[in-house]
């Protein structure tokens, strides 16, 4: 995990925490996939699934529940609702 990845994850979790504290009922997160970077990885889908799991676990720890994961081109969009 590089420093840029850590900073992006930290910002994502901070945004989720802020939205939860603000009283929002939904939160959306998106990660972009670099197709050139994936060409160098031996099993790209395994790495992508691992990254999605990391984001979902991190955001759910703040108080959200994942309700949907969609792919659009080279982006993964995740939808969360406030956990009850």
PDB file of C-alpha atoms in Angstrom:
ATOM      1  CA  UNK A   1       0.000   0.000   0.000  1.00  0.00           C
ATOM      2  CA  UNK A   2       1.506   3.282  -1.077  1.00  0.00           C
ATOM      3  CA  UNK A   3       1.281   6.650   0.610  1.00  0.00           C
ATOM      4  CA  UNK A   4      -1.241   7.968  -1.955  1.00  0.00           C
ATOM      5  CA  UNK A   5      -3.474   4.964  -1.331  1.00  0.00           C
ATOM      6  CA  UNK A   6      -3.330   5.547   2.426  1.00  0.00           C
ATOM      7  CA  UNK A   7      -4.188   9.235   2.014  1.00  0.00           C
ATOM      8  CA  UNK A   8      -7.152   8.431  -0.263  1.00  0.00           C
ATOM      9  CA  UNK A   9      -8.455   5.807   2.177  1.00  0.00           C
ATOM     10  CA  UNK A  10      -8.065   8.223   5.072  1.00  0.00           C
ATOM     11  CA  UNK A  11     -10.037  10.890   3.184  1.00  0.00           C
ATOM     12  CA  UNK A  12     -12.751   8.398   2.244  1.00  0.00           C
ATOM     13  CA  UNK A  13     -13.205   7.313   5.865  1.00  0.00           C
ATOM     14  CA  UNK A  14     -13.119  10.930   7.056  1.00  0.00           C
ATOM     15  CA  UNK A  15     -15.851  11.814   4.535  1.00  0.00           C
ATOM     16  CA  UNK A  16     -17.933   8.838   5.716  1.00  0.00           C
ATOM     17  CA  UNK A  17     -17.453   9.843   9.348  1.00  0.00           C
ATOM     18  CA  UNK A  18     -18.406  13.456   8.561  1.00  0.00           C
ATOM     19  CA  UNK A  19     -21.556  12.421   6.656  1.00  0.00           C
ATOM     20  CA  UNK A  20     -22.569  10.102   9.512  1.00  0.00           C
ATOM     21  CA  UNK A  21     -22.037  12.810  12.135  1.00  0.00           C
ATOM     22  CA  UNK A  22     -23.962  15.273   9.981  1.00  0.00           C
ATOM     23  CA  UNK A  23     -26.991  12.964  10.044  1.00  0.00           C
ATOM     24  CA  UNK A  24     -27.018  11.922   6.387  1.00  0.00           C
ATOM     25  CA  UNK A  25     -29.006   8.768   5.622  1.00  0.00           C
ATOM     26  CA  UNK A  26     -26.910   7.705   2.624  1.00  0.00           C
ATOM     27  CA  UNK A  27     -23.263   7.795   1.623  1.00  0.00           C
ATOM     28  CA  UNK A  28     -21.687   6.983  -1.738  1.00  0.00           C
ATOM     29  CA  UNK A  29     -18.089   6.024  -2.331  1.00  0.00           C
ATOM     30  CA  UNK A  30     -16.277   5.485  -5.594  1.00  0.00           C
ATOM     31  CA  UNK A  31     -12.893   4.036  -6.455  1.00  0.00           C
ATOM     32  CA  UNK A  32     -11.226   4.258  -9.836  1.00  0.00           C
ATOM     33  CA  UNK A  33      -9.357   1.397 -11.455  1.00  0.00           C
ATOM     34  CA  UNK A  34      -6.230   2.141 -13.453  1.00  0.00           C
ATOM     35  CA  UNK A  35      -6.316  -0.331 -16.373  1.00  0.00           C
ATOM     36  CA  UNK A  36      -2.619   0.189 -17.090  1.00  0.00           C
ATOM     37  CA  UNK A  37      -1.756  -0.664 -13.484  1.00  0.00           C
ATOM     38  CA  UNK A  38      -3.977  -3.747 -13.576  1.00  0.00           C
ATOM     39  CA  UNK A  39      -2.114  -5.045 -16.639  1.00  0.00           C
ATOM     40  CA  UNK A  40       0.955  -5.551 -14.444  1.00  0.00           C
ATOM     41  CA  UNK A  41      -0.930  -7.486 -11.743  1.00  0.00           C
ATOM     42  CA  UNK A  42      -1.089 -11.250 -12.016  1.00  0.00           C
ATOM     43  CA  UNK A  43      -4.719 -11.602 -10.884  1.00  0.00           C
ATOM     44  CA  UNK A  44      -6.397  -8.194 -11.268  1.00  0.00           C
ATOM     45  CA  UNK A  45      -9.914  -9.255 -10.191  1.00  0.00           C
ATOM     46  CA  UNK A  46      -8.576 -10.619  -6.913  1.00  0.00           C
ATOM     47  CA  UNK A  47      -6.838  -7.297  -6.233  1.00  0.00           C
ATOM     48  CA  UNK A  48      -9.983  -5.328  -7.145  1.00  0.00           C
ATOM     49  CA  UNK A  49     -12.169  -7.484  -4.861  1.00  0.00           C
ATOM     50  CA  UNK A  50      -9.646  -7.052  -2.059  1.00  0.00           C
ATOM     51  CA  UNK A  51      -9.754  -3.275  -2.520  1.00  0.00           C
ATOM     52  CA  UNK A  52     -13.568  -3.255  -2.493  1.00  0.00           C
ATOM     53  CA  UNK A  53     -13.583  -5.320   0.712  1.00  0.00           C
ATOM     54  CA  UNK A  54     -11.132  -2.901   2.312  1.00  0.00           C
ATOM     55  CA  UNK A  55     -13.316   0.109   1.466  1.00  0.00           C
ATOM     56  CA  UNK A  56     -16.519  -1.610   2.625  1.00  0.00           C
ATOM     57  CA  UNK A  57     -14.983  -2.724   5.937  1.00  0.00           C
ATOM     58  CA  UNK A  58     -13.523   0.728   6.565  1.00  0.00           C
ATOM     59  CA  UNK A  59     -16.767   2.585   5.869  1.00  0.00           C
ATOM     60  CA  UNK A  60     -18.950   0.071   7.730  1.00  0.00           C
ATOM     61  CA  UNK A  61     -16.756   0.538  10.804  1.00  0.00           C
ATOM     62  CA  UNK A  62     -17.898   4.175  10.910  1.00  0.00           C
ATOM     63  CA  UNK A  63     -21.586   3.224  11.098  1.00  0.00           C
ATOM     64  CA  UNK A  64     -22.718   2.592   7.534  1.00  0.00           C
ATOM     65  CA  UNK A  65     -24.064  -0.543   5.869  1.00  0.00           C
ATOM     66  CA  UNK A  66     -23.210  -1.391   2.262  1.00  0.00           C
ATOM     67  CA  UNK A  67     -26.328  -1.874   0.129  1.00  0.00           C
ATOM     68  CA  UNK A  68     -24.901  -1.940  -3.374  1.00  0.00           C
ATOM     69  CA  UNK A  69     -21.769  -2.175  -5.462  1.00  0.00           C
ATOM     70  CA  UNK A  70     -21.878  -1.243  -9.147  1.00  0.00           C
ATOM     71  CA  UNK A  71     -19.246  -1.011 -11.841  1.00  0.00           C
ATOM     72  CA  UNK A  72     -19.203   1.661 -14.521  1.00  0.00           C
ATOM     73  CA  UNK A  73     -16.323   1.526 -16.984  1.00  0.00           C
ATOM     74  CA  UNK A  74     -13.209   1.779 -14.791  1.00  0.00           C
ATOM     75  CA  UNK A  75     -14.999   2.913 -11.620  1.00  0.00           C
ATOM     76  CA  UNK A  76     -16.533   0.980  -8.748  1.00  0.00           C
ATOM     77  CA  UNK A  77     -19.435   2.780  -7.071  1.00  0.00           C
ATOM     78  CA  UNK A  78     -20.590   1.733  -3.612  1.00  0.00           C
ATOM     79  CA  UNK A  79     -23.771   2.823  -1.847  1.00  0.00           C
ATOM     80  CA  UNK A  80     -24.167   2.821   1.920  1.00  0.00           C
ATOM     81  CA  UNK A  81     -27.079   3.521   4.255  1.00  0.00           C
ATOM     82  CA  UNK A  82     -26.984   4.389   7.928  1.00  0.00           C
ATOM     83  CA  UNK A  83     -26.695   1.171   9.946  1.00  0.00           C
ATOM     84  CA  UNK A  84     -29.484   0.560  12.420  1.00  0.00           C
TER      85      UNK A  84
END
